Coordinates of C-alpha atoms in Angstrom, one line a residue:
M535 CA 86.1 -78.8 98.2
Y536 CA 82.4 -77.9 97.4
R537 CA 79.0 -77.7 99.7
R538 CA 75.4 -77.6 98.9
L539 CA 73.8 -74.1 98.2
P540 CA 72.6 -72.0 101.0
Y541 CA 69.4 -70.1 100.9
N542 CA 70.9 -67.1 99.0
I543 CA 69.4 -67.8 95.7
I544 CA 70.9 -64.6 94.0
A545 CA 74.1 -66.6 93.7
L546 CA 72.6 -69.1 91.3
C547 CA 72.8 -66.3 88.8
E548 CA 76.7 -66.5 89.0
K549 CA 77.1 -70.3 89.3
K550 CA 76.3 -73.4 87.1
L551 CA 73.4 -75.4 88.2
Q552 CA 73.8 -79.2 88.6
P553 CA 71.5 -81.6 86.9
N554 CA 69.8 -82.1 90.3
G555 CA 68.7 -78.5 90.5
F556 CA 71.5 -77.6 93.1
A557 CA 74.5 -75.2 92.5
L558 CA 77.8 -76.0 93.6
V559 CA 79.8 -73.2 95.3
K560 CA 83.1 -73.1 97.1
A561 CA 83.1 -72.3 100.7
S562 CA 83.6 -68.6 102.0
K563 CA 84.4 -67.2 105.4
T564 CA 82.0 -64.3 104.5
H565 CA 78.9 -66.8 103.6
N566 CA 77.1 -69.2 106.2
Y567 CA 76.4 -72.4 104.5
Y568 CA 74.6 -75.4 105.6
M569 CA 72.8 -78.3 104.3
L570 CA 69.4 -77.7 102.4
K571 CA 66.6 -79.9 103.9
F572 CA 64.8 -82.0 101.5
R573 CA 61.3 -80.6 102.4
H574 CA 62.5 -77.4 100.7
L575 CA 63.4 -79.0 97.5
P576 CA 60.4 -78.3 95.4
I577 CA 60.6 -74.7 96.0
L578 CA 64.3 -74.5 95.6
L579 CA 63.8 -76.2 92.3
L580 CA 61.1 -73.9 90.9
A581 CA 63.1 -70.7 91.9
A582 CA 66.2 -72.4 90.4
A583 CA 64.2 -72.8 87.1
L584 CA 62.9 -69.1 86.8
T585 CA 66.2 -67.9 87.8
A586 CA 68.1 -69.8 85.1
S587 CA 65.4 -68.8 82.6
S588 CA 65.6 -65.1 83.3
C589 CA 69.8 -65.1 83.5
G590 CA 70.2 -66.9 80.2
K591 CA 71.4 -65.1 77.4
K592 CA 69.0 -63.4 75.0
G593 CA 68.1 -65.7 72.3
D594 CA 67.9 -64.4 68.3
P595 CA 64.5 -62.9 67.0
G596 CA 62.1 -65.5 65.8
P597 CA 60.6 -65.0 62.4
Q598 CA 57.8 -62.5 61.7
G599 CA 54.4 -63.6 62.2
V600 CA 51.9 -63.6 59.3
Q601 CA 50.2 -60.3 58.8
G602 CA 46.4 -60.2 60.4
E603 CA 43.3 -59.2 58.6
Q604 CA 42.7 -55.9 57.7
G605 CA 40.4 -54.2 60.7
V606 CA 36.7 -52.8 59.7
K607 CA 36.7 -49.4 58.1
G608 CA 35.9 -46.6 60.5
D609 CA 33.1 -44.1 60.2
T610 CA 33.7 -41.2 57.8
G611 CA 35.0 -38.3 59.9
A612 CA 32.9 -34.8 60.0
T613 CA 33.4 -32.4 57.1
G614 CA 36.2 -29.9 57.8
A615 CA 35.7 -26.3 57.8
T616 CA 36.1 -24.6 54.3
G617 CA 39.4 -23.0 53.5
A618 CA 40.3 -19.6 52.5
T619 CA 39.8 -18.7 48.9
G620 CA 42.9 -19.0 46.9
P621 CA 44.5 -16.2 44.8
Q622 CA 43.0 -15.7 41.2
G623 CA 44.8 -18.0 38.6
P624 CA 46.2 -16.3 35.6
Q625 CA 43.6 -15.7 32.7
G626 CA 43.5 -18.9 30.4
A627 CA 44.0 -18.6 26.6
T628 CA 41.4 -17.4 24.5
G629 CA 39.2 -20.3 23.2
A630 CA 38.6 -20.9 19.5
T631 CA 35.7 -19.1 17.5
G632 CA 32.6 -20.9 17.8
A633 CA 30.6 -21.7 14.7
N634 CA 28.2 -19.3 13.2
G635 CA 24.9 -19.4 14.5
A636 CA 21.8 -20.1 12.4
T637 CA 20.3 -17.0 10.3
G638 CA 17.6 -15.5 12.3
A639 CA 14.1 -14.9 10.9
T640 CA 13.5 -12.3 8.6
G641 CA 12.3 -9.0 10.5
A642 CA 8.9 -7.1 9.9
T643 CA 8.7 -4.8 7.1
G644 CA 9.4 -1.3 8.3
A645 CA 6.9 1.5 7.7
T646 CA 7.3 3.4 4.3
G647 CA 9.4 6.5 4.8
Q648 CA 8.6 9.7 3.3
T649 CA 8.9 10.7 -0.3
G650 CA 12.0 12.3 -1.2
A651 CA 12.5 15.5 -3.0
T652 CA 12.0 15.6 -6.9
G653 CA 15.2 15.2 -8.6
A654 CA 16.6 17.5 -11.0
T655 CA 15.3 17.1 -14.7
G656 CA 17.5 14.8 -16.6
A657 CA 19.0 15.3 -20.1
Q658 CA 16.4 14.8 -23.0
G659 CA 16.6 11.3 -24.6
P660 CA 16.7 10.9 -28.0
Q661 CA 13.6 11.0 -30.4
G662 CA 11.6 7.9 -30.7
P663 CA 10.8 6.4 -34.1
A664 CA 7.9 8.0 -35.9
G665 CA 4.5 6.3 -35.5
P666 CA 2.3 5.0 -38.2
A667 CA 0.3 7.5 -40.3
G668 CA -3.3 7.9 -38.6
A669 CA -6.2 7.9 -40.8
N670 CA -7.3 11.1 -42.7
G671 CA -9.7 12.9 -40.8
K672 CA -12.9 14.9 -42.5
D673 CA -12.0 18.2 -44.0
G674 CA -13.0 21.0 -41.5
Q675 CA -14.7 24.1 -42.5
N676 CA -12.8 26.9 -44.1
G677 CA -11.8 29.4 -41.3
Q678 CA -11.6 33.1 -41.7
N679 CA -8.9 34.8 -43.5
G680 CA -6.1 35.7 -40.8
K681 CA -4.0 38.8 -41.0
D682 CA -0.7 38.9 -42.9
G683 CA 2.2 37.8 -40.6
E684 CA 5.6 39.0 -40.2
S685 CA 8.7 37.3 -42.0
T686 CA 10.4 35.1 -39.3
N687 CA 13.9 35.7 -40.9
I688 CA 15.1 32.8 -38.8
S689 CA 18.7 31.3 -39.6
S690 CA 20.3 27.9 -38.9
Y691 CA 23.8 27.0 -39.3
I692 CA 25.0 23.2 -38.9
F693 CA 29.0 22.7 -37.8
T694 CA 30.2 18.9 -38.2
N695 CA 32.7 17.1 -36.9
K696 CA 33.9 19.4 -34.2
N697 CA 36.0 19.2 -31.0
V698 CA 35.2 20.8 -27.6
L699 CA 37.9 21.4 -24.7
L700 CA 38.3 21.5 -21.1
T701 CA 40.2 24.5 -21.5
G702 CA 39.2 27.7 -23.6
F703 CA 36.4 27.8 -25.9
T704 CA 35.1 26.0 -29.1
T705 CA 34.4 29.3 -31.5
F706 CA 32.0 29.2 -34.2
A707 CA 31.6 31.7 -36.9
V708 CA 27.7 32.6 -37.1
P709 CA 27.1 35.6 -39.7
A710 CA 23.3 36.1 -38.9
I711 CA 24.0 37.3 -35.6
T712 CA 23.8 41.0 -35.8
Q713 CA 23.8 43.9 -33.1
D714 CA 20.0 43.7 -33.3
I715 CA 20.0 39.9 -32.5
V716 CA 22.4 40.6 -29.7
N717 CA 20.1 43.1 -28.5
K718 CA 16.6 41.8 -29.1
G719 CA 16.8 38.4 -30.6
I720 CA 17.7 34.8 -29.2
V721 CA 20.3 32.3 -30.3
L722 CA 19.7 28.5 -29.7
A723 CA 22.6 25.8 -29.7
Y724 CA 22.0 22.1 -30.1
F725 CA 24.5 19.0 -30.6
R726 CA 24.7 15.4 -31.3
T727 CA 27.4 12.9 -32.0
T728 CA 28.8 13.0 -35.6
G729 CA 27.3 10.5 -37.9
S730 CA 24.1 10.0 -35.6
T731 CA 20.5 10.4 -37.0
A732 CA 19.1 11.0 -33.8
S733 CA 17.6 14.3 -32.5
Y734 CA 20.1 16.9 -31.3
Y735 CA 20.5 17.8 -27.3
S736 CA 20.1 21.2 -26.3
L737 CA 22.5 23.5 -24.5
P738 CA 23.1 23.8 -21.8
Y739 CA 23.8 19.9 -21.3
F740 CA 24.4 17.8 -18.1
E741 CA 25.3 14.2 -17.7
N742 CA 27.1 12.9 -14.4
D743 CA 29.8 15.1 -14.1
R744 CA 30.2 16.3 -17.7
S745 CA 28.6 19.6 -18.8
M746 CA 28.3 21.8 -21.9
Y747 CA 27.0 25.1 -22.3
L748 CA 26.4 28.1 -24.7
S749 CA 28.9 30.3 -22.9
S750 CA 28.5 33.7 -25.0
Y751 CA 27.6 35.1 -28.3
G752 CA 28.3 38.3 -30.2
V753 CA 28.1 39.8 -33.7
G754 CA 29.1 37.2 -35.7
Y755 CA 30.2 34.4 -33.5
V756 CA 29.3 32.0 -30.7
N757 CA 31.5 30.3 -27.8
I758 CA 30.7 27.0 -26.5
K759 CA 32.3 25.9 -23.1
S760 CA 32.7 22.3 -21.9
N761 CA 34.3 20.7 -18.8
F762 CA 35.9 17.7 -20.9
N763 CA 37.5 16.9 -24.0
E764 CA 35.6 15.6 -26.7
S765 CA 35.9 15.0 -30.6
G766 CA 33.2 14.1 -33.4
L767 CA 30.3 16.3 -32.3
D768 CA 27.8 18.1 -34.9
F769 CA 26.6 21.7 -33.6
R770 CA 23.4 23.5 -34.9
I771 CA 23.0 27.1 -34.1
V772 CA 19.5 28.6 -34.5
V773 CA 19.1 32.5 -34.7
I774 CA 15.8 34.2 -34.2
P775 CA 15.3 37.8 -34.5
G776 CA 13.1 39.8 -31.8
T777 CA 10.8 41.0 -34.4
S778 CA 9.9 37.0 -35.0
L779 CA 9.4 35.9 -31.4
G780 CA 5.9 37.2 -31.2
S781 CA 4.5 35.8 -34.3
L782 CA 6.4 32.4 -33.4
G783 CA 4.9 32.0 -30.2
A784 CA 1.4 33.1 -31.4
A785 CA 1.6 30.5 -34.3
H786 CA 3.0 27.7 -31.7
P787 CA 1.8 28.3 -28.1
G788 CA 3.6 26.2 -25.5
L789 CA 6.7 25.9 -27.9
D790 CA 9.6 24.5 -26.0
L791 CA 12.6 26.1 -27.0
K792 CA 14.9 23.4 -25.4
N793 CA 13.1 20.6 -27.2
Y794 CA 15.0 20.4 -30.7
S795 CA 12.1 18.3 -32.2
Q796 CA 9.5 21.0 -31.4
V797 CA 11.6 23.8 -32.9
A798 CA 12.5 21.9 -35.9
A799 CA 9.0 20.9 -36.5
A800 CA 7.8 24.8 -36.0
L801 CA 10.6 26.2 -38.1
H802 CA 10.5 23.4 -40.7
L803 CA 14.1 22.6 -40.1
S804 CA 15.6 19.3 -41.7
N805 CA 17.3 16.8 -39.3

């Protein structure tokens, strides 16, 4: 047998509500039940509705709502403190060589340097061709008769197509060289290439690293020395006695014995 619900509303969470808002419970000796008066009916209905709503089973989650619009961008924060300097990184690879720059302007001309020392006299060049004959001059007045001159007794020898050697001497026999010539006279030596019609070169002769000279002479011979080997050379040996040197110098003042052209003209030697 069932009775109307008492004021103990908590019991409604454990019982089933009736359509009229009341709950039916069995009578119990430990509870005091009595009839609910009609003036308390609205309050009871509201409490029963709230209690039933809170005591019901939890339903499934509803669908996710639409995402709201993005909020306004906040102000930029203050610049943070500068961090500590990191360790130095490894050295990078060497870059490619750049293009050459444009040529700079020419610098100003420097001051003229001091004049260098005079170089050594070079070897005598070959004799140039003879110039045209000049016009005959007027005959001069006859001079006074001079003193009788001494005989020159000058000798000349030609040796053609001869060789010179790097080692040893090239020796020529010269009979005109006597002991008197060795003691008081002089011996001159000249050379040129065999077959040449140019003037002779005097000895000693120097050209670049080549040299040749009259090494020595004695009674009846001369020795020619060179620092190279060469063939096809002509040599001319001129022997002048000591007694002829004075008259030769007087007749030809300023005569250069190293210049074969001057010697040949003074001594009337053929080329």
